[in-house]
Coordinates of C-alpha atoms in Angstrom, one line a residue:
R1 CA 99.9 100.6 80.1
L2 CA 99.9 103.7 82.3
H3 CA 99.6 106.0 79.3
E4 CA 96.7 103.9 77.9
A5 CA 94.9 104.3 81.3
G6 CA 95.2 108.1 81.0
H7 CA 98.0 108.6 83.6
Q8 CA 100.7 111.2 83.1
V9 CA 104.1 109.6 83.3
A10 CA 107.4 111.4 83.9
T11 CA 110.5 109.3 83.6
G12 CA 114.2 109.7 84.0
L13 CA 113.9 112.7 86.3
S14 CA 116.9 114.1 88.1
M15 CA 116.6 114.6 91.9
E16 CA 115.9 118.3 91.4
Q17 CA 113.2 117.6 88.8
L18 CA 111.7 114.9 91.0
T19 CA 111.5 117.3 94.0
E20 CA 110.0 120.0 91.8
E21 CA 107.4 117.6 90.3
I22 CA 106.4 116.3 93.8
C23 CA 105.9 119.9 95.1
R24 CA 104.0 121.2 92.1
Q25 CA 100.4 122.1 93.0
T26 CA 97.7 120.3 91.0
D27 CA 94.1 119.3 91.4
R28 CA 94.9 115.7 90.2
P29 CA 96.0 113.1 92.8
K30 CA 99.7 112.3 92.5
I31 CA 101.3 108.9 92.5
L32 CA 105.1 108.5 92.8
L33 CA 106.3 105.1 91.4
L34 CA 109.9 104.3 92.1
G35 CA 111.9 101.4 90.9
A36 CA 114.3 100.5 93.7
G37 CA 116.5 98.3 91.5
G38 CA 117.9 101.2 89.5
L39 CA 118.5 103.8 92.2
G40 CA 122.2 103.1 92.6
D41 CA 124.0 105.9 94.3
K42 CA 120.7 107.9 94.6
L43 CA 119.3 105.3 97.1
F44 CA 120.0 107.4 100.2
K45 CA 118.6 110.6 98.6
I46 CA 115.4 108.7 97.6
L47 CA 115.0 107.4 101.1
R48 CA 115.1 110.9 102.4
T49 CA 112.7 112.1 99.7
L50 CA 110.3 109.4 100.6
H51 CA 110.5 110.5 104.2
V52 CA 109.4 114.0 103.3
T53 CA 106.6 112.8 101.0
Q54 CA 104.7 111.3 103.9
K55 CA 103.5 114.8 104.8
L56 CA 102.1 115.4 101.3
S57 CA 99.0 114.1 99.7
L58 CA 101.0 111.8 97.5
K59 CA 100.7 108.1 97.1
T60 CA 104.2 106.6 96.9
L61 CA 104.7 103.1 95.5
V62 CA 108.1 101.4 95.3
Y63 CA 108.8 98.4 93.2
L64 CA 111.6 96.0 94.2
P65 CA 113.6 93.7 92.0
G66 CA 112.1 90.7 93.8
S67 CA 110.1 89.8 96.9
D68 CA 112.0 91.1 99.9
D69 CA 110.2 91.6 103.2
L70 CA 113.2 93.4 104.8
L71 CA 113.7 95.9 102.0
S72 CA 109.9 96.4 101.9
R73 CA 110.0 97.3 105.6
L74 CA 112.9 99.7 104.9
F75 CA 111.0 101.6 102.2
M76 CA 107.8 101.6 104.1
G77 CA 109.7 102.9 107.2
A78 CA 111.2 105.6 105.0
G79 CA 107.7 106.7 103.8
A80 CA 106.5 104.6 100.9
C81 CA 102.8 103.7 101.0
L82 CA 103.2 100.3 99.4
C83 CA 106.0 98.0 98.0
L84 CA 105.4 95.9 94.9
T85 CA 107.6 93.4 93.1
E86 CA 109.0 94.0 89.6
D87 CA 107.9 90.6 88.3
K88 CA 104.3 91.2 89.2
L89 CA 104.2 95.0 88.6
G90 CA 101.8 94.9 85.7
N91 CA 99.2 92.9 87.8
Q92 CA 99.7 94.7 91.1
L93 CA 100.0 98.3 89.9
M94 CA 96.8 99.0 88.0
P95 CA 94.4 98.1 90.9
H96 CA 96.2 100.6 93.1
L97 CA 95.9 103.3 90.4
Q98 CA 92.2 102.7 90.0
D99 CA 91.5 104.4 93.3
P100 CA 94.0 107.3 93.6
A101 CA 92.1 108.6 96.7
A102 CA 92.8 105.4 98.6
H103 CA 94.7 105.8 101.8
Y104 CA 97.3 103.4 102.9
L105 CA 98.5 102.6 106.3
R106 CA 101.9 104.0 106.6
G107 CA 103.0 101.6 109.3
Q108 CA 106.0 102.2 111.5
R109 CA 107.8 105.2 110.3
L110 CA 111.4 106.1 111.0
S111 CA 112.0 109.5 112.5
P112 CA 114.3 111.8 110.5
S113 CA 117.2 111.2 113.0
E114 CA 116.6 107.4 112.8
L115 CA 116.7 107.5 109.0
N116 CA 119.9 109.6 109.0
I117 CA 121.6 107.2 111.4
L118 CA 120.5 104.2 109.4
I119 CA 122.0 105.8 106.3
D120 CA 125.2 106.5 108.2
F121 CA 125.5 102.8 109.2
A122 CA 124.6 101.8 105.6
S123 CA 127.4 104.1 104.4
G124 CA 129.9 102.1 106.5
L125 CA 130.3 104.4 109.5
H126 CA 130.6 102.9 113.0
T127 CA 128.9 104.0 116.2
P128 CA 131.8 106.3 117.4
E129 CA 132.0 108.0 114.0
I130 CA 128.3 108.5 113.8
A131 CA 128.3 109.9 117.4
T132 CA 131.0 112.4 116.4
R133 CA 129.3 113.3 113.2
R134 CA 125.9 113.8 114.9
N135 CA 127.5 115.5 118.0
C136 CA 126.0 113.1 120.5
H137 CA 127.1 110.3 122.8
P138 CA 127.6 106.8 121.3
K139 CA 124.9 105.5 123.7
T140 CA 122.5 107.8 121.9
V141 CA 123.5 106.3 118.6
Y142 CA 123.0 102.8 120.1
T143 CA 119.5 103.8 121.2
F144 CA 118.6 105.1 117.7
K145 CA 119.9 101.8 116.3
L146 CA 117.7 99.9 118.7
N147 CA 114.7 102.0 117.8
I148 CA 115.3 101.5 114.1
R149 CA 115.5 97.7 114.6
T150 CA 112.3 97.8 116.6
R151 CA 110.4 99.9 114.0
L152 CA 111.6 97.7 111.1
E153 CA 110.9 94.5 113.1
I154 CA 114.6 93.4 113.1
E155 CA 115.0 91.0 116.0
S156 CA 118.7 90.1 115.9
K157 CA 122.2 91.4 115.1
N158 CA 122.2 89.1 112.1
G159 CA 119.0 90.8 110.8
W160 CA 120.6 94.2 111.2
F161 CA 123.7 93.1 109.2
D162 CA 121.4 91.5 106.6
L163 CA 119.6 94.8 106.2
L164 CA 122.9 96.7 105.8
T165 CA 124.1 94.1 103.3
R166 CA 120.9 94.3 101.2
I167 CA 121.1 98.1 101.2
A168 CA 124.7 97.9 99.9
Q169 CA 123.6 95.4 97.3
L170 CA 120.7 97.5 96.1
K171 CA 122.9 100.6 96.1
S172 CA 125.6 98.9 94.0
L173 CA 123.2 97.5 91.3
Y174 CA 123.5 100.5 89.1
E175 CA 126.5 102.6 90.4

C-alpha cells in the first residue's frame, strides 16, 4: 500500500545502509518505519539509532508484534515518535503518512547515558559490572536506573524485571 500511495520504500537495509539513508539530505519529509518483532540482535543498535534520530527532522514509527504499553514506552523513550501494532498496521499507518509534517510529542526521552545503562542491564550485566564498565560508582548506576524507571513510568522492581524480560524476548525472536 505504501508504493500505491507514492511513498518510496527501502527494505532489508543493513545498519550502515540505514544510517546512510537517514542522514541523506532530501527535500521530501522522511519517515522511518521499523518492525520491532524482527530486530533480533540488532535491537540495541536500533535503540541507539532511534535516540540519534530525535535530533533530525525525521518521523520515526515503530510497530510492535502486539499491543505492549511497556515496550511502547521503551521505544518512545529511545526516540520513536509513535508506536503502532502489527495487527492494525494497515489501518494505523496510512493516516500518519497523510500528514508527513505532523509533529509528535516525543514524551519522556532517555539520556544517552540512561539508554546505554538500560542496554547494559538488558545485556545481563549487574550494577557493579556496569559501574566498572562506565568508570563510575555503583550508586551512580543505581541513580541512572531510578531515572530510567521514572522516565519509562516503571513503578516497581517487578516492572523493571518485566521490561528486561520483554527486551530479552524481543531480542531473541529472530536471533
